Coordinates of C-alpha atoms in Angstrom, one line a residue:
Chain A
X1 CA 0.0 0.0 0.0
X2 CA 1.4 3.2 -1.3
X3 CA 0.2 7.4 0.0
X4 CA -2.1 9.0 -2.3
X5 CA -0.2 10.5 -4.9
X6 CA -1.8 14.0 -4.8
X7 CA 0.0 15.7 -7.6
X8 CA -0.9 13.4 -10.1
X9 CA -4.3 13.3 -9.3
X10 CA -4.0 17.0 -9.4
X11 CA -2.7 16.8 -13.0
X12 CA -5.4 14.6 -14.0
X13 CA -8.2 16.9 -13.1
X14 CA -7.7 19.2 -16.8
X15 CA -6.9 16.3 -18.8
X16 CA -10.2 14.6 -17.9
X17 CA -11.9 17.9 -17.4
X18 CA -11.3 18.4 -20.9
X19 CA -13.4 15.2 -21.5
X20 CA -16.3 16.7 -20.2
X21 CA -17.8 18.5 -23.1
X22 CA -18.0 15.3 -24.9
X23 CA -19.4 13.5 -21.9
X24 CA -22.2 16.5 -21.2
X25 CA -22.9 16.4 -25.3
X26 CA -23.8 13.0 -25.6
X27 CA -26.1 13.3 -22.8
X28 CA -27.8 16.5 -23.7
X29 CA -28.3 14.8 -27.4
X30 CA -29.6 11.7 -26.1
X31 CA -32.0 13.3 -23.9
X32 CA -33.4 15.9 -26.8
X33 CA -33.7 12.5 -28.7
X34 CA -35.2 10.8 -25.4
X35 CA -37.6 13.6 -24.2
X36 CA -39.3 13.8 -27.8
X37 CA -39.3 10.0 -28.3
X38 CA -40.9 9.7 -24.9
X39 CA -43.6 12.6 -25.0
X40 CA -44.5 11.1 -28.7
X41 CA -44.8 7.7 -26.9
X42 CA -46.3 8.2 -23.9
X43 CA -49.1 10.6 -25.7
X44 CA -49.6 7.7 -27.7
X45 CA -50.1 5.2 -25.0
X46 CA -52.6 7.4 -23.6
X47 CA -54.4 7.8 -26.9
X48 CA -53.8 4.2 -27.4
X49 CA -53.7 4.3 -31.6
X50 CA -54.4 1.0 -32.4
X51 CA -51.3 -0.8 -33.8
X52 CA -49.1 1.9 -33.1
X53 CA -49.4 0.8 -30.0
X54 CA -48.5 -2.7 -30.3
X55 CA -45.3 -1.2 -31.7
X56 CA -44.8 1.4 -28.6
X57 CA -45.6 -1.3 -26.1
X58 CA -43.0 -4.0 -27.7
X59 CA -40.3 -1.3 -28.1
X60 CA -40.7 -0.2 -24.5
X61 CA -40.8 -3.5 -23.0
X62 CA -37.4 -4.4 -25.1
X63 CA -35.2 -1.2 -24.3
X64 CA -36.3 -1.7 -20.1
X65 CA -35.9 -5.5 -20.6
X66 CA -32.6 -5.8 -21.7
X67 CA -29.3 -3.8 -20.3
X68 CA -27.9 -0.8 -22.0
X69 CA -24.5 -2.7 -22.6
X70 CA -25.9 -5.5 -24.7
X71 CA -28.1 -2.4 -26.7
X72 CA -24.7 -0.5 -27.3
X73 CA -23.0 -3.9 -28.4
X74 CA -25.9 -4.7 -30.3
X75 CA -26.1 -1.5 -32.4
X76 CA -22.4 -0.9 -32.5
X77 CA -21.0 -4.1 -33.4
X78 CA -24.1 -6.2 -34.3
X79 CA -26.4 -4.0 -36.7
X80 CA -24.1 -3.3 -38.8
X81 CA -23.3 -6.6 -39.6
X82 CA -26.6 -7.2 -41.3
X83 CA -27.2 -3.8 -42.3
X84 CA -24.2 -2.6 -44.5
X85 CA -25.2 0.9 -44.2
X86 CA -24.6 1.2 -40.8
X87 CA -21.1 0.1 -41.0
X88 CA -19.7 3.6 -41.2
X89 CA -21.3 4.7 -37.7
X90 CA -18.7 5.7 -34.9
X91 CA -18.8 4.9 -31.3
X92 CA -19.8 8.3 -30.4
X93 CA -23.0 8.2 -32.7
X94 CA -24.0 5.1 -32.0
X95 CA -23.9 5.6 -27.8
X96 CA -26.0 8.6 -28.8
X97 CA -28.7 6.6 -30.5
X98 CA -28.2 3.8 -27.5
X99 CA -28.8 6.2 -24.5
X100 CA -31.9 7.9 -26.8
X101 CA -33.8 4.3 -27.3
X102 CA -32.7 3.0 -23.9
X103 CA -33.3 6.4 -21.7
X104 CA -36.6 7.1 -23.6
X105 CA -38.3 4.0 -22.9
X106 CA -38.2 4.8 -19.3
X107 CA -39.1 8.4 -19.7
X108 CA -42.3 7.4 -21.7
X109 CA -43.6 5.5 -19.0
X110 CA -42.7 8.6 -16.5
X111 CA -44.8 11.1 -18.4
X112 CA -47.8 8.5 -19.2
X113 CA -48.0 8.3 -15.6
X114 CA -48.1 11.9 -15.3
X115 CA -50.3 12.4 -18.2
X116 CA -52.6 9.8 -16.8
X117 CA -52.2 12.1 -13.1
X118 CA -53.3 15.3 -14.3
X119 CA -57.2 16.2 -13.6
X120 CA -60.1 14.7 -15.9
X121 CA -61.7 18.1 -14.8
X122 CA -58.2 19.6 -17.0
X123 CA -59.2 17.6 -20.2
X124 CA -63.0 18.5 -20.3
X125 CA -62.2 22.0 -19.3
X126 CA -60.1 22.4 -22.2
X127 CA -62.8 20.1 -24.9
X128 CA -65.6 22.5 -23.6
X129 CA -64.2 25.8 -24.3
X130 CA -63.5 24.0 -28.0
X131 CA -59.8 23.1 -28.3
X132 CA -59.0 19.8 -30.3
X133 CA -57.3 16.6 -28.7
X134 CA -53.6 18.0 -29.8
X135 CA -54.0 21.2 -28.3
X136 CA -56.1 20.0 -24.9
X137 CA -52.5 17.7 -25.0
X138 CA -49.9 20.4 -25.5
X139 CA -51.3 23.4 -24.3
X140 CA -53.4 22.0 -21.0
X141 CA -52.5 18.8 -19.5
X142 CA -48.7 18.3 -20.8
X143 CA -47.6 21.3 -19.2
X144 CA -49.1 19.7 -15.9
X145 CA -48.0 16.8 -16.6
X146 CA -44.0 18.3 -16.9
X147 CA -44.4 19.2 -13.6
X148 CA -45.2 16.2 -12.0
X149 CA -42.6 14.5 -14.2
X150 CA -39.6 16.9 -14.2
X151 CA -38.1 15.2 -11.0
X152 CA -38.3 12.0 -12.3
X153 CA -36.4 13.1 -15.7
X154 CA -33.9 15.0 -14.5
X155 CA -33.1 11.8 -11.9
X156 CA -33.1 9.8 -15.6
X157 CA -30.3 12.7 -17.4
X158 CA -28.4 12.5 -14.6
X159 CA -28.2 8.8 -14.8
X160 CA -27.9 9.3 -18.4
X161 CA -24.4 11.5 -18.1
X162 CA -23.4 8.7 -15.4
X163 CA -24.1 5.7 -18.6
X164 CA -22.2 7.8 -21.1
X165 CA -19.4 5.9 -19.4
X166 CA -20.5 2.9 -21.1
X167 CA -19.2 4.8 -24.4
X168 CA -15.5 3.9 -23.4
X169 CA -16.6 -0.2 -24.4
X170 CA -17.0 1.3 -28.3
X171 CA -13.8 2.4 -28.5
X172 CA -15.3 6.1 -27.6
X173 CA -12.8 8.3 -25.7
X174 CA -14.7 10.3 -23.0
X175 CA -14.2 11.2 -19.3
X176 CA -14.2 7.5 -18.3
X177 CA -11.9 6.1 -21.6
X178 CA -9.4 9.0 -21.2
X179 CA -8.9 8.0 -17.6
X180 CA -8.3 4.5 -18.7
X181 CA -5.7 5.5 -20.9
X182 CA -4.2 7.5 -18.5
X183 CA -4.1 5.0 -15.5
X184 CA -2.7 2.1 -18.0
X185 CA 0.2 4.2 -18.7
X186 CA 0.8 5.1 -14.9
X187 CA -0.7 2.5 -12.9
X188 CA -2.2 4.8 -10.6
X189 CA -5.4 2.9 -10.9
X190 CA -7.4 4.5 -7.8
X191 CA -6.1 7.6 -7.9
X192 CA -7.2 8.2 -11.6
X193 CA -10.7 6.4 -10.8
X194 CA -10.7 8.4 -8.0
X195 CA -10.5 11.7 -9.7
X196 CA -13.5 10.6 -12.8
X197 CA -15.5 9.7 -10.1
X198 CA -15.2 12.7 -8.1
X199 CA -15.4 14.7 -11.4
X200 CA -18.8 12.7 -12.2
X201 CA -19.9 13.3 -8.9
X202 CA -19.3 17.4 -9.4
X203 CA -21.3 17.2 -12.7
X204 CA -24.0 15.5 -10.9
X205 CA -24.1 17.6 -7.8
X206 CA -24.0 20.5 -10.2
X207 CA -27.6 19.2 -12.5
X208 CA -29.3 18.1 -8.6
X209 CA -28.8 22.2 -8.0
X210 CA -30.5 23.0 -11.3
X211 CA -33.3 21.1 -11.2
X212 CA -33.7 22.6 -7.5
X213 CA -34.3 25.7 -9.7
X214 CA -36.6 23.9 -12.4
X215 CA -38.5 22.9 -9.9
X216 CA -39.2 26.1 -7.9
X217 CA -39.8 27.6 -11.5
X218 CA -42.4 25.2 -12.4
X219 CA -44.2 25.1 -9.4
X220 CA -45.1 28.7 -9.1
X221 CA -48.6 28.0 -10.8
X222 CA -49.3 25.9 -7.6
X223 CA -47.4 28.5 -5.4
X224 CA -49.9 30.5 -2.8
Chain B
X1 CA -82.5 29.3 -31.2
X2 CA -81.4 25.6 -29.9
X3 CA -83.5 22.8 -30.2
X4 CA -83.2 19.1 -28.6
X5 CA -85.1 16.1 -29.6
X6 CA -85.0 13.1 -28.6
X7 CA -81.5 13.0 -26.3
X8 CA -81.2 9.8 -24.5
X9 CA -78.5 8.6 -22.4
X10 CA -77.6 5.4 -20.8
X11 CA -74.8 3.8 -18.2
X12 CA -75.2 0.4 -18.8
X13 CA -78.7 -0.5 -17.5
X14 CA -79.6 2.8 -16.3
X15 CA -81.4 5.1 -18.8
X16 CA -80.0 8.7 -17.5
X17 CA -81.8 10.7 -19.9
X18 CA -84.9 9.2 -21.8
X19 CA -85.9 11.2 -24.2
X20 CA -85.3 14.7 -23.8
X21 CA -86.9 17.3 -26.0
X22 CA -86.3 21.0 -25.3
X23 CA -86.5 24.3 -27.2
X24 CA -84.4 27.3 -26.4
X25 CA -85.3 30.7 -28.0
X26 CA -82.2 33.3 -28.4
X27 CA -81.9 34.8 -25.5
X28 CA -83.8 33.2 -23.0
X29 CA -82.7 32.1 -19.9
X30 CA -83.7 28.4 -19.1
X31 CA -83.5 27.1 -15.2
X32 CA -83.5 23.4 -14.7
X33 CA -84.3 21.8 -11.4
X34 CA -85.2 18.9 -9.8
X35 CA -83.6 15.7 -7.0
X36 CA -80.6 14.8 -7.2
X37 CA -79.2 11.8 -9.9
X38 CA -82.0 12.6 -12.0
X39 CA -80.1 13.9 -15.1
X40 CA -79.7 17.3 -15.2
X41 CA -76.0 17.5 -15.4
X42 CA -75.8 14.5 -17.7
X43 CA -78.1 16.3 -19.9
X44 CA -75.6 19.3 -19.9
X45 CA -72.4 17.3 -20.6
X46 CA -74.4 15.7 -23.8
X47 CA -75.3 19.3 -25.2
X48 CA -71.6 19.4 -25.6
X49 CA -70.4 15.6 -26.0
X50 CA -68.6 15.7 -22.8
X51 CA -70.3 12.7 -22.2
X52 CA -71.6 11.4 -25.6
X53 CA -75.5 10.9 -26.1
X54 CA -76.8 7.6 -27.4
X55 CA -79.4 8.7 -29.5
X56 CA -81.0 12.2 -30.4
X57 CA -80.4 15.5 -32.2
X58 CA -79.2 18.7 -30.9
X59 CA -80.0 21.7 -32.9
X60 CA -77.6 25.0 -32.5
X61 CA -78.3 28.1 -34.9
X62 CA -77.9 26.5 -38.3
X63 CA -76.3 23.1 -37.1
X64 CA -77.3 20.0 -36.5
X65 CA -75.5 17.3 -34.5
X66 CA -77.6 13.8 -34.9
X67 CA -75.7 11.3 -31.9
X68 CA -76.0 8.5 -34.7
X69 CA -73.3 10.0 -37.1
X70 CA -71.6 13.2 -35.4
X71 CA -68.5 13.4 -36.6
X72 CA -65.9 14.5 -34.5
X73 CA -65.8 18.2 -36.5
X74 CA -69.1 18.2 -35.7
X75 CA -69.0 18.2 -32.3
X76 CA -65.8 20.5 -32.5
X77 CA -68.3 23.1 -33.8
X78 CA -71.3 22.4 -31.5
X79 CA -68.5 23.2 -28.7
X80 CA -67.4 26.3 -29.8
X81 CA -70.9 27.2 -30.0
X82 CA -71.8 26.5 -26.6
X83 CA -70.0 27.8 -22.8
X84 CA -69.7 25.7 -19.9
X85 CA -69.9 26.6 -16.5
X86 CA -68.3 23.6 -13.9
X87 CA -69.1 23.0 -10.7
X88 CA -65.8 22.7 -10.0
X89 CA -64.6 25.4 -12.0
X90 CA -61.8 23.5 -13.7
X91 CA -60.3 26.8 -14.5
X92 CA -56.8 25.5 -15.9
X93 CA -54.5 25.0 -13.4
X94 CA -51.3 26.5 -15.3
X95 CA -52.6 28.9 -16.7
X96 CA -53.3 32.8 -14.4
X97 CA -56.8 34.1 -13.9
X98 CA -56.2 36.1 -17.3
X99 CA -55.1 33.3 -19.6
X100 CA -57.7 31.4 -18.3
X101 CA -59.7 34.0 -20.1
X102 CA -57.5 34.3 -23.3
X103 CA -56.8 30.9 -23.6
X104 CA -59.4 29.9 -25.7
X105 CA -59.8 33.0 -28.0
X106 CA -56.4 32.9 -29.1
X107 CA -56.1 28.8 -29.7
X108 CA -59.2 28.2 -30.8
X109 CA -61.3 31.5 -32.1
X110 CA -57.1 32.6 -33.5
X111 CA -57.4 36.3 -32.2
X112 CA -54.5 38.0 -32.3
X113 CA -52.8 38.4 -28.8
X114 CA -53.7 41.7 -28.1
X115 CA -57.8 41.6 -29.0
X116 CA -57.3 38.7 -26.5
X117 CA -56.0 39.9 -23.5
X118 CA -58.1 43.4 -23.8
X119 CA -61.1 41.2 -24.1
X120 CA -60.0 39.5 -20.8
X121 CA -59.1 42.9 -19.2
X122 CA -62.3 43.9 -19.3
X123 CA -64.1 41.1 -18.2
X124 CA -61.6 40.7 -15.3
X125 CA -62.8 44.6 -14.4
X126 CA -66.0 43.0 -14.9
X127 CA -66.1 40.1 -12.8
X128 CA -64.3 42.6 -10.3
X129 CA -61.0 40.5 -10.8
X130 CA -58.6 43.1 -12.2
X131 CA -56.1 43.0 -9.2
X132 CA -55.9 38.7 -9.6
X133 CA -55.2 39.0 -13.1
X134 CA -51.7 37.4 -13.1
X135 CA -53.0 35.2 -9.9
X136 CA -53.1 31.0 -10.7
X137 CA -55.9 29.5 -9.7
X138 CA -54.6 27.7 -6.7
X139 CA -54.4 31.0 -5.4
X140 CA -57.7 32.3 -5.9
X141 CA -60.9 31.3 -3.6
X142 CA -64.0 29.3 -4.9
X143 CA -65.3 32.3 -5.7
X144 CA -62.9 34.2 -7.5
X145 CA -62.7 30.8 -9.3
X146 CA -65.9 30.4 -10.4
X147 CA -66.1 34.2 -11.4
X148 CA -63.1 33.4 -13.7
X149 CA -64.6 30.7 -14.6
X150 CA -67.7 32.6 -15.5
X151 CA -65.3 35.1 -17.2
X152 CA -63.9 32.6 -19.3
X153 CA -67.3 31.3 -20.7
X154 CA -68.1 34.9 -21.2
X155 CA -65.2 35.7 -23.3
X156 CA -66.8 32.9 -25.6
X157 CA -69.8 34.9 -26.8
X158 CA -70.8 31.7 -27.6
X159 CA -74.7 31.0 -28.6
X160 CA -75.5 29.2 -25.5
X161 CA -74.2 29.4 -21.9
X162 CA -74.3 25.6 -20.2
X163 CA -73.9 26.2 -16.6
X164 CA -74.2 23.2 -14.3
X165 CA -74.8 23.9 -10.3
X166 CA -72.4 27.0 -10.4
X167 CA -72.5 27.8 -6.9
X168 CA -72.9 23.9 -5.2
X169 CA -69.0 23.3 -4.8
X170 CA -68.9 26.9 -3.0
X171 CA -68.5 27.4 0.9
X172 CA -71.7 29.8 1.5
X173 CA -69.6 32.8 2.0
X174 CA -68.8 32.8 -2.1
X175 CA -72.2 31.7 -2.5
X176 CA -73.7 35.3 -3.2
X177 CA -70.8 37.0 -5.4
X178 CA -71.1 34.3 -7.5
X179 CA -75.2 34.5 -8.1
X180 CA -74.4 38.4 -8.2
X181 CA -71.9 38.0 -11.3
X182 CA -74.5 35.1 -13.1
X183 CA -77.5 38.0 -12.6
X184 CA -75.5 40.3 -14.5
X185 CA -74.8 37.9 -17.2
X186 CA -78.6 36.8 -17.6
X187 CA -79.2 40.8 -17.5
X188 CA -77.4 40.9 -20.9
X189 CA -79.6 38.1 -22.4
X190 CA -77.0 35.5 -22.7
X191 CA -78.9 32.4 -23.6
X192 CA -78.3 30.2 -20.8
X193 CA -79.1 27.0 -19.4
X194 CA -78.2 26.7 -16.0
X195 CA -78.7 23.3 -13.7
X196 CA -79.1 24.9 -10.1
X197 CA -80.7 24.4 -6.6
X198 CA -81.0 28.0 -5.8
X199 CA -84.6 28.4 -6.2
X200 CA -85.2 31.8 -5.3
X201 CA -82.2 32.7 -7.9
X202 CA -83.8 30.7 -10.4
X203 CA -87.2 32.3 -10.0
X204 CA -85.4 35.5 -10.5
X205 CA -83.6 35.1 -13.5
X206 CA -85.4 32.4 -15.1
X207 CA -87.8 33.2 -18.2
X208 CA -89.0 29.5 -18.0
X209 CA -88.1 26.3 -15.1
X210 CA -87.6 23.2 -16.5
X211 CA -88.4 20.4 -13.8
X212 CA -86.4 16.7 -14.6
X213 CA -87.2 13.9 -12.7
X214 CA -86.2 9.8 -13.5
X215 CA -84.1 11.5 -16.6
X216 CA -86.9 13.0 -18.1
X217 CA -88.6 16.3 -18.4
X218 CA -92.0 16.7 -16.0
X219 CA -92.9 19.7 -16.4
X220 CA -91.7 23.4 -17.7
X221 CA -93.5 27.0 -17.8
X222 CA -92.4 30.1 -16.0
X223 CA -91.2 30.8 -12.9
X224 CA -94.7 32.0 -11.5
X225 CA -96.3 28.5 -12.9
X226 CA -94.1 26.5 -11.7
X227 CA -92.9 27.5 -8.7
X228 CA -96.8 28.5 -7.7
X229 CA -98.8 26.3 -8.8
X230 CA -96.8 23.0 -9.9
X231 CA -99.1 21.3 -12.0
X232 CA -97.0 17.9 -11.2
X233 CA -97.2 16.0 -7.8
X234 CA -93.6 14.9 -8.2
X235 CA -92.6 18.9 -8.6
X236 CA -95.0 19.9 -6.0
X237 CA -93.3 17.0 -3.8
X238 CA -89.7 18.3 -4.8
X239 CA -90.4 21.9 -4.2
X240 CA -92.1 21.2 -0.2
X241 CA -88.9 19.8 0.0
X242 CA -86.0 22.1 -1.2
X243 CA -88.4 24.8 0.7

């Protein structure tokens, strides 16, 4: 057992840091992707389109059913083995398209729940004063239903940023595959863990005080 | 002028309107009373499909709405000819008191912005709201709820005013501010067909009582007829009671 080597974890902290964007843009992408996927969805399970949601229910039940890893594997190194097309894709793309199905799955069923929450009193409100289905949806009981769901998705980016990690196992080199290379070259395994995880755990800390904000900002419609 | 033939409605076993037929001249100011469960609300909701109708034909201005084939843009149409009035206000809950009120004129009538919100300026001055303008409901009493709920079926101008037991949800203290604002709207002939168990309101304001009982109409006439000499023994038993 050896001291903490302080200075090199020191002199890790920009190299990763510089990791970061990369890490933060792949989650921010994946949950645009995730967020729309998921309202579409989850207003569709509501509406329950016949066949559609056949479709909706399968794909959910496959992207919570089976882990994230075997999804990245399976797009990354599997798809494009029977679909030529995709052969070109790169690591960073296809983690992008992983986290989106994956994360949006879950999501959809957060916001159907909060859909389903909101007031029957909200819908028939919004059908008697003569506003169609779509816009009883976006402009009534959606923005209800954010509010109710908010907490849940920002708990779902933040453990989206935490799975962009995952990228490293297709060859992607973010926070967590430039601390790899860095503590195979100096052996220093803990302290360069230690640093990615404390730099993770900054990020994290950092979103937990933002959605504090979210929150108080979309709560003021029930504030007294 | 609104005509309704024929409306039925049933849950199942239970027939909770059988047969309803009811003409409604521009302008006129319809009351209906009667015990509880007997309909009255449920013939409201079908006027504008929130709950749909089995079988019958609703007649607003120059459309018709037959149950048997109304199209979803038909009953698109017969709502935005028609203003409801909930008993539980169901004023939207994030949206403030004044986009409550512009809400609907700007997503579903497409005014521009501005015709909106001085349209809902001046019926917040007139449902004495103007200070609660950017308040959200959840921080308004039942009665400054209902009054912008009133306000928002106001803003409608539409052909007929569906209210249904404005004032039951109210603790009696909003009770009267409520009936006060409804007066002034009935003032301004605002065809209106209001489901209500204050009598002496609806003798006042009434041009005619409709009295329901088992999901059907008993009896009707004016306020003097029917609240004076009930021709019916069911309304004549109903009205010892609510006395």
């Amino acid at each position: 057992m050896h001291g903490l080597n302080i200075d090199y974890m020191l002199g890790l902290v920009p190299v990763i840091l510089g990791y970061v964007p990369l890490t933060i843009g792949m989650a921010l992408a994946a949950m645009v992707g995730a967020l729309l996927l998921a309202c579409l969805m989850a207003v569709e399970r509501v509406m329950r389109v016949p066949v559609l949601d056949q479709f909706v229910q399968l794909f959910i039940s496959f992207f919570r059913g089976t882990p994230l890893l075997v999804q990245l594997f399976l797009f990354y190194y599997g798809l494009p083995q029977i679909l030529p097309v995709l052969s070109g894709i790169n690591g960073v793309t296809a983690a992008i398209i992983g986290l989106t199905l994956h994360f949006s799955a879950y999501m959809a069923e957060s916001i159907r729940a909060a859909i389903l929450g909101v007031d029957r009193s909200q819908w028939e409100a919004a059908q008697a004063v003569g506003m169609t289905q779509a816009q009883s949806m976006r402009r009534i009981v959606l923005p209800q239903a954010a509010r109710v769901a908010a907490p849940t998705l920002v708990n779902y980016f933040i453990d989206m940023i935490k799975s962009t990690s995952l990228a490293f196992t297709l060859g992607v080199t973010e926070m967590m595959g430039a601390t790899q290379k860095e503590a195979a070259g100096s052996f220093l395994y803990f302290e360069a863990f230690l640093v990615v995880a404390v730099l993770y755990w900054a990020i994290v800390e950092t979103l937990a005080f933002l959605q504090r904000l979210l929150e108080r900002h979309l709560n003021k419609a029930i504030a007294r | 002028m609104i005509t309704i033939r024929g409306l039925t409605k049933r849950y199942g076993a239970n027939t909770v309107l059988d047969g309803i037929n009811l003409g409604i001249a521009a302008g006129e100011r319809v009351a209906i009373i009667g015990p509880s469960g007997t309909g009255k609300s449920t013939l409201l909701r079908c006027l504008n499909y929130l709950d749909r109708p089995d079988s019958g034909v609703i007649g607003i201005g120059d459309l018709t709405v037959d149950a048997a084939s109304a199209s979803s843009a038909q009953i698109l149409a017969l709502r935005r000819r028609t203003a409801f009035v909930f008993q539980n206000y169901a004023l939207f809950a994030n949206k403030t008191a004044r986009d409550n009120i512009t809400e609907a004129l700007i997503t579903v009538q497409r005014k521009p912005r501005a015709e909106a919100e001085a349209r809902a300026d001046d019926i917040l001055h007139e449902i004495g709201l103007s200070d609660k303008s950017a308040s959200y409901p959840a921080a308004l009493s039942g009665g400054q709820q209902q009054r912008v709920g009133i306000g928002r079926a106001m803003a409608l101008d539409a052909a007929l005013m569906l209210l249904d037991e404005p004032t039951s949800a109210l603790d009696p203290e909003w009770v009267g501010e409520v009936l006060d604002l409804m007066r002034r709207v009935a003032e301004r002939r605002q065809t209106m067909l209001i489901v209500t168990h204050e009598m002496q309101f609806a003798r006042e304001i009434a041009d005619r009582i409709v009295f329901m009982d088992g999901g059907r109409i008993v009896e009707e006439g004016t306020p003097a007829q029917i609240f004076d000499a009930p021709q019916d023994v069911r309304t004549a038993n109903f009205l010892r009671r609510v006395r």
